[in-house]
Amino acid sequence: MLSQDELARYDRQIMIPEIGLPGQERLKKSRVFIAGAGGLGSPVSLYLAAAGVGTLVIADYDRVDITNLNRQILHWSKDVGAKKVESAREKIESLNANTKVEIIDETINDDNILGLTNGCDVIIDAMDNIAARFVLNRAAIKRGIPFIHGAVSGMEGRVTTIIPGETACIGCMYRDYTKPGKFPVLGVTPGVIGIIQATEVIKYLTGMGRLLTNRLLIYDGMDLRFREFKLSRNPECMECNTGKG
Amino acid sequence: MGISVHLHRVFQKYCGNLETIEAKGSTVQECLRNILILYPELEKAIFFAEGKLHPLIEVYVNSSSAYPDALKKEVNDGDKIHIIHTLAGG
């Protein structure tokens, strides 16, 4: 049941026929796991809170560094040195106190990810390496919940929505290989990609629209164009075909 | 008429800043090998070892993923190959 405050706050999106009151109530009941409170995690969590998602579970072991501030808009100058998850919770609760924020100040891995994602409806990829994405992908497959993959570098980004058992997964797309070192990025790039990830989450939770499934959307900020590539499940994928073990 | 090979921006510096190169071949590997004759510096950017693409290289044929056996993927005249680079940042 939505309060008067919530009805007023979400009025403009409740006006969207595909959302309406039922969709808004579904958002309120939803629990979303966001892996990372950095460049992608910032716009994703802010827009999901603004839209009225009931609970955000945010995992990040890191502390805010001044070099994060060109893109990680959850964190401000005063937060340098603070734990990212605590900085994130403060901003999100200031934006919308109706959204409950649960924070996890630890590194995700295969041993803890199933416990951390307990009860979640969706997992969002806001990580900065491929190995962690494989961990999240396995958790999504085992839980049978969607995994919204996003990644960025420089002026370029990509998104796809993974539905376990139905679509290509991370293992159908990539080899588990992480190139060490920091990556270049302009802050608006994770802004664009994170907002698309948040759009996919809201669509999934409310049941509206056509999801970005089996489609890899690539954003090229240099030429300002989007390109779409088709993905398909790999019958020999060790993650989604035999990885349920 | 050949096969159009579209290169991601990061690879164009190895190929005279060309975005698209026409190639001949019946597989992705043959097309790439023919391009490497003209632009040998591209090899170190996309190949990890002889006959093996670098793990961060992605190949799409006619806008569909060619993973996992991209080099063996058959192509025909008029097809388009896209060579792009995996992104990992967040």
Coordinates of C-alpha atoms in Angstrom, one line a residue:
Chain A
M1 CA 0.0 0.0 0.0
L2 CA 1.4 3.3 -1.0
S3 CA 1.3 6.3 1.4
Q4 CA 0.1 9.8 0.4
D5 CA 3.7 10.9 0.2
E6 CA 4.5 8.1 -2.2
L7 CA 1.5 8.7 -4.3
A8 CA 2.6 12.3 -4.7
R9 CA 6.2 11.5 -5.2
Y10 CA 5.6 8.9 -7.9
D11 CA 2.7 10.6 -9.5
R12 CA 4.3 11.3 -12.9
Q13 CA 5.4 7.7 -13.4
I14 CA 2.2 6.2 -12.1
M15 CA 0.6 8.2 -15.0
I16 CA 2.5 5.8 -17.4
P17 CA -0.2 3.2 -18.2
E18 CA 2.2 0.3 -18.1
I19 CA 3.2 1.2 -14.6
G20 CA 0.1 2.6 -12.9
L21 CA -0.5 1.8 -9.2
P22 CA 0.1 -2.0 -9.5
G23 CA 3.5 -1.4 -11.1
Q24 CA 4.4 1.2 -8.4
E25 CA 3.5 -1.2 -5.7
R26 CA 5.6 -3.9 -7.3
L27 CA 8.6 -1.6 -7.3
K28 CA 8.0 -0.9 -3.6
K29 CA 8.0 -4.6 -2.8
S30 CA 11.2 -5.3 -4.8
R31 CA 14.6 -5.9 -3.6
V32 CA 17.5 -5.2 -5.9
F33 CA 21.2 -6.2 -5.5
I34 CA 23.7 -3.7 -6.8
A35 CA 27.2 -5.0 -7.0
G36 CA 29.4 -1.9 -6.8
A37 CA 28.8 1.7 -5.6
G38 CA 31.1 3.3 -8.2
G39 CA 30.6 4.7 -11.7
L40 CA 27.7 2.5 -12.7
G41 CA 26.4 1.8 -9.2
S42 CA 25.9 5.6 -8.6
P43 CA 23.3 6.3 -11.4
V44 CA 21.7 2.9 -11.0
S45 CA 21.1 3.2 -7.3
L46 CA 20.0 6.9 -7.5
Y47 CA 17.5 6.3 -10.2
L48 CA 16.1 3.1 -8.7
A49 CA 15.6 4.9 -5.4
A50 CA 14.0 7.8 -7.2
A51 CA 11.6 5.4 -8.9
G52 CA 10.6 3.9 -5.6
V53 CA 12.3 0.5 -5.5
G54 CA 11.7 -0.8 -1.9
T55 CA 15.1 -2.2 -1.0
L56 CA 18.5 -1.7 -2.5
V57 CA 21.2 -4.0 -1.3
I58 CA 24.5 -2.4 -2.2
A59 CA 27.9 -4.2 -2.0
D60 CA 31.3 -2.5 -2.2
Y61 CA 34.4 -3.0 0.0
D62 CA 36.1 0.2 -1.2
R63 CA 36.6 3.7 0.3
V64 CA 36.0 6.9 -1.6
D65 CA 39.1 8.3 -3.3
I66 CA 39.4 11.8 -4.9
T67 CA 40.0 10.1 -8.3
N68 CA 36.5 8.6 -8.1
L69 CA 34.7 11.9 -8.1
N70 CA 34.7 12.6 -11.8
R71 CA 32.1 9.8 -12.3
Q72 CA 30.9 8.3 -9.0
I73 CA 28.2 10.8 -8.3
L74 CA 27.0 9.1 -5.1
H75 CA 30.2 10.4 -3.5
W76 CA 31.1 14.0 -2.9
S77 CA 34.2 15.9 -1.9
K78 CA 33.3 15.6 1.8
D79 CA 33.2 11.8 1.5
V80 CA 36.8 11.2 0.5
G81 CA 38.1 8.5 2.8
A82 CA 34.7 7.3 3.8
K83 CA 33.3 3.8 3.1
K84 CA 31.5 3.9 -0.3
V85 CA 28.5 2.0 1.0
E86 CA 28.0 4.4 3.9
S87 CA 28.4 7.4 1.6
A88 CA 25.9 5.8 -0.8
R89 CA 23.4 5.0 1.9
E90 CA 23.5 8.6 3.1
K91 CA 22.7 10.1 -0.4
I92 CA 20.1 7.5 -1.3
E93 CA 18.2 8.0 2.0
S94 CA 18.4 11.8 1.5
L95 CA 16.9 11.4 -1.9
N96 CA 14.1 9.0 -0.9
A97 CA 13.6 7.8 2.7
N98 CA 11.0 5.3 1.4
T99 CA 13.8 3.2 -0.1
K100 CA 15.5 0.9 2.4
V101 CA 19.3 0.6 1.8
E102 CA 21.2 -2.4 3.1
I103 CA 24.9 -2.1 2.8
I104 CA 27.6 -4.8 2.4
D105 CA 31.1 -3.7 3.1
E106 CA 32.9 -6.7 1.7
T107 CA 34.3 -8.2 -1.5
I108 CA 31.9 -10.5 -3.3
N109 CA 33.1 -14.0 -4.2
D110 CA 31.6 -17.4 -4.9
D111 CA 31.5 -18.3 -1.2
N112 CA 29.4 -15.3 -0.1
I113 CA 27.4 -14.2 -3.2
L114 CA 24.4 -16.6 -2.7
G115 CA 23.9 -15.4 0.9
L116 CA 24.3 -11.8 -0.1
T117 CA 21.7 -12.0 -2.8
N118 CA 19.1 -13.8 -0.7
G119 CA 15.6 -12.6 -1.4
C120 CA 16.7 -10.3 -4.3
D121 CA 14.7 -10.0 -7.4
V122 CA 17.5 -8.8 -9.7
I123 CA 21.3 -8.5 -9.7
I124 CA 22.9 -5.5 -11.2
D125 CA 26.4 -5.6 -12.5
A126 CA 28.2 -2.4 -11.5
M127 CA 31.6 -4.0 -11.2
D128 CA 35.0 -3.1 -12.7
N129 CA 36.3 -6.5 -13.7
I130 CA 35.2 -9.6 -15.7
A131 CA 36.0 -12.1 -12.9
A132 CA 33.5 -10.5 -10.6
R133 CA 30.9 -10.5 -13.4
F134 CA 31.3 -14.3 -13.6
V135 CA 30.7 -14.5 -9.9
L136 CA 27.5 -12.5 -10.2
N137 CA 26.5 -14.4 -13.3
R138 CA 26.7 -17.7 -11.5
A139 CA 24.7 -16.3 -8.6
A140 CA 22.0 -15.1 -11.0
I141 CA 21.9 -18.6 -12.7
K142 CA 21.6 -20.4 -9.4
R143 CA 18.9 -18.1 -8.1
G144 CA 17.1 -18.0 -11.4
I145 CA 16.9 -14.2 -11.4
P146 CA 17.9 -11.6 -14.0
F147 CA 21.3 -10.2 -14.2
I148 CA 21.7 -6.7 -15.8
H149 CA 25.2 -6.6 -17.3
G150 CA 26.9 -3.2 -17.8
A151 CA 30.5 -2.1 -18.5
V152 CA 32.3 1.0 -19.6
S153 CA 35.6 2.4 -20.7
G154 CA 36.5 5.8 -21.9
M155 CA 33.6 7.1 -24.0
E156 CA 32.1 3.6 -24.6
G157 CA 29.7 1.4 -22.8
R158 CA 27.6 -1.7 -23.1
V159 CA 24.5 -3.3 -21.6
T160 CA 22.6 -6.5 -21.9
T161 CA 19.9 -8.2 -19.8
I162 CA 20.5 -11.8 -18.9
I163 CA 17.6 -14.1 -18.0
P164 CA 19.0 -17.4 -16.8
G165 CA 17.8 -20.3 -18.9
E166 CA 16.5 -18.1 -21.6
T167 CA 19.3 -15.9 -22.8
A168 CA 23.0 -15.7 -23.4
C169 CA 24.8 -15.3 -20.1
I170 CA 28.3 -13.8 -19.3
G171 CA 29.9 -17.2 -20.1
C172 CA 28.2 -17.3 -23.5
M173 CA 29.9 -14.0 -24.3
Y174 CA 33.2 -13.7 -22.6
R175 CA 36.3 -15.6 -21.5
D176 CA 37.1 -15.1 -17.8
Y177 CA 40.0 -12.8 -18.3
T178 CA 40.8 -9.6 -16.5
K179 CA 43.3 -7.1 -17.7
P180 CA 45.0 -5.5 -14.7
G181 CA 45.2 -1.8 -14.3
K182 CA 43.0 1.2 -14.1
F183 CA 40.7 2.2 -17.1
P184 CA 40.1 5.6 -18.6
V185 CA 36.6 6.9 -18.3
L186 CA 34.6 10.1 -18.7
G187 CA 31.9 10.4 -16.0
V188 CA 29.0 10.7 -18.4
T189 CA 29.7 7.2 -19.8
P190 CA 28.7 5.2 -16.7
G191 CA 25.9 7.8 -16.4
V192 CA 24.5 6.7 -19.7
I193 CA 25.0 3.0 -19.2
G194 CA 23.8 3.0 -15.5
I195 CA 20.6 4.7 -16.5
I196 CA 20.0 2.1 -19.2
Q197 CA 20.6 -0.6 -16.6
A198 CA 18.1 1.1 -14.2
T199 CA 15.6 1.3 -17.0
E200 CA 15.9 -2.5 -17.6
V201 CA 15.4 -3.2 -13.9
I202 CA 12.3 -1.0 -13.7
K203 CA 10.9 -2.6 -16.9
Y204 CA 11.5 -6.1 -15.5
L205 CA 10.0 -5.4 -12.1
T206 CA 6.9 -3.8 -13.5
G207 CA 6.6 -6.2 -16.5
M208 CA 6.5 -3.5 -19.1
G209 CA 8.3 -3.1 -22.4
R210 CA 10.7 -5.3 -24.2
L211 CA 13.9 -6.2 -22.3
L212 CA 17.4 -6.0 -23.8
T213 CA 17.7 -9.8 -23.9
N214 CA 20.0 -11.6 -26.3
R215 CA 21.0 -8.1 -27.5
L216 CA 24.2 -6.3 -26.6
L217 CA 23.7 -2.6 -26.8
I218 CA 26.9 -0.7 -27.4
Y219 CA 27.1 3.0 -26.8
D220 CA 29.8 5.0 -28.6
G221 CA 30.0 8.5 -27.0
M222 CA 32.7 9.6 -29.5
D223 CA 30.3 9.3 -32.5
L224 CA 27.2 9.5 -30.3
R225 CA 25.6 6.4 -31.6
F226 CA 24.2 3.2 -30.3
R227 CA 24.8 -0.2 -32.0
E228 CA 23.1 -3.5 -31.3
F229 CA 24.6 -6.9 -31.7
K230 CA 22.7 -10.2 -31.4
L231 CA 23.7 -12.7 -28.7
S232 CA 22.8 -16.3 -28.4
R233 CA 23.2 -19.1 -25.8
N234 CA 26.3 -21.2 -26.2
P235 CA 25.2 -24.9 -25.9
E236 CA 28.6 -25.6 -24.5
C237 CA 28.7 -22.8 -22.0
M238 CA 30.2 -24.0 -18.7
E239 CA 28.3 -21.3 -16.8
C240 CA 24.6 -21.6 -17.9
N241 CA 24.5 -25.2 -19.2
T242 CA 26.6 -27.1 -16.7
G243 CA 27.3 -24.4 -14.1
K244 CA 24.2 -25.1 -12.0
G245 CA 26.0 -27.9 -10.1
Chain B
M1 CA 32.6 -8.1 -53.8
G2 CA 34.3 -9.2 -50.6
I3 CA 33.7 -9.2 -46.8
S4 CA 33.7 -5.9 -45.0
V5 CA 35.7 -6.0 -41.8
H6 CA 34.8 -3.2 -39.4
L7 CA 37.4 -2.3 -36.8
H8 CA 36.8 -0.8 -33.4
R9 CA 38.4 2.6 -33.0
V10 CA 41.3 1.2 -30.9
F11 CA 42.5 -0.9 -33.8
Q12 CA 42.3 1.6 -36.6
K13 CA 45.7 3.1 -35.8
Y14 CA 47.3 -0.2 -36.9
C15 CA 45.5 0.0 -40.3
G16 CA 46.1 3.5 -41.6
N17 CA 43.1 4.8 -39.6
L18 CA 40.7 2.9 -41.7
E19 CA 37.4 2.0 -40.1
T20 CA 36.5 -0.6 -42.7
I21 CA 38.7 -2.9 -44.7
E22 CA 37.5 -5.1 -47.6
A23 CA 38.8 -8.7 -47.2
K24 CA 38.6 -12.0 -49.0
G25 CA 38.2 -15.4 -47.3
S26 CA 35.8 -18.1 -46.5
T27 CA 36.2 -17.9 -42.7
V28 CA 36.8 -15.1 -40.2
Q29 CA 40.3 -16.3 -39.8
E30 CA 41.1 -16.2 -43.5
C31 CA 39.8 -12.7 -43.7
L32 CA 41.9 -11.5 -40.8
R33 CA 45.0 -13.3 -42.1
N34 CA 44.6 -11.5 -45.4
I35 CA 44.2 -8.2 -43.7
L36 CA 47.4 -8.9 -41.6
I37 CA 49.4 -9.2 -44.8
L38 CA 48.6 -5.6 -45.5
Y39 CA 48.6 -4.4 -41.9
P40 CA 51.0 -6.7 -39.9
E41 CA 50.9 -4.4 -36.8
L42 CA 47.3 -5.4 -36.2
E43 CA 48.3 -8.9 -35.3
K44 CA 49.7 -8.1 -31.9
A45 CA 46.5 -6.2 -31.0
I46 CA 44.0 -9.0 -31.8
F47 CA 45.9 -12.2 -31.6
F48 CA 47.0 -13.8 -28.3
A49 CA 49.0 -16.5 -30.0
E50 CA 49.1 -18.2 -33.4
G51 CA 45.6 -19.1 -34.3
K52 CA 44.1 -17.7 -31.1
L53 CA 42.4 -14.4 -30.6
H54 CA 43.2 -12.3 -27.6
P55 CA 40.6 -13.0 -24.8
L56 CA 39.3 -9.5 -24.9
I57 CA 38.6 -9.5 -28.6
E58 CA 35.0 -10.0 -29.7
V59 CA 33.9 -10.9 -33.3
Y60 CA 30.4 -10.4 -34.7
V61 CA 29.4 -11.6 -38.1
N62 CA 26.4 -9.7 -39.6
S63 CA 25.8 -8.3 -36.2
S64 CA 25.6 -11.7 -34.4
S65 CA 28.1 -12.9 -31.9
A66 CA 30.6 -15.4 -33.3
Y67 CA 31.7 -16.5 -29.8
P68 CA 33.2 -19.0 -28.9
D69 CA 34.8 -20.3 -32.2
A70 CA 34.9 -16.9 -33.9
L71 CA 37.9 -17.7 -36.2
K72 CA 36.2 -20.7 -37.6
K73 CA 33.0 -18.9 -38.5
E74 CA 32.2 -19.1 -42.2
V75 CA 31.6 -16.0 -44.1
N76 CA 30.3 -15.2 -47.6
D77 CA 30.7 -12.3 -50.0
G78 CA 28.7 -9.3 -48.7
D79 CA 29.0 -10.3 -45.0
K80 CA 30.1 -7.9 -42.4
I81 CA 32.6 -8.7 -39.7
H82 CA 32.9 -6.4 -36.6
I83 CA 36.0 -6.7 -34.5
I84 CA 35.5 -5.0 -31.1
H85 CA 37.1 -4.9 -27.7
T86 CA 35.6 -6.1 -24.5
L87 CA 35.0 -3.5 -21.9
A88 CA 35.5 -4.3 -18.2
G89 CA 35.2 -1.0 -16.4
G90 CA 32.4 0.1 -14.1

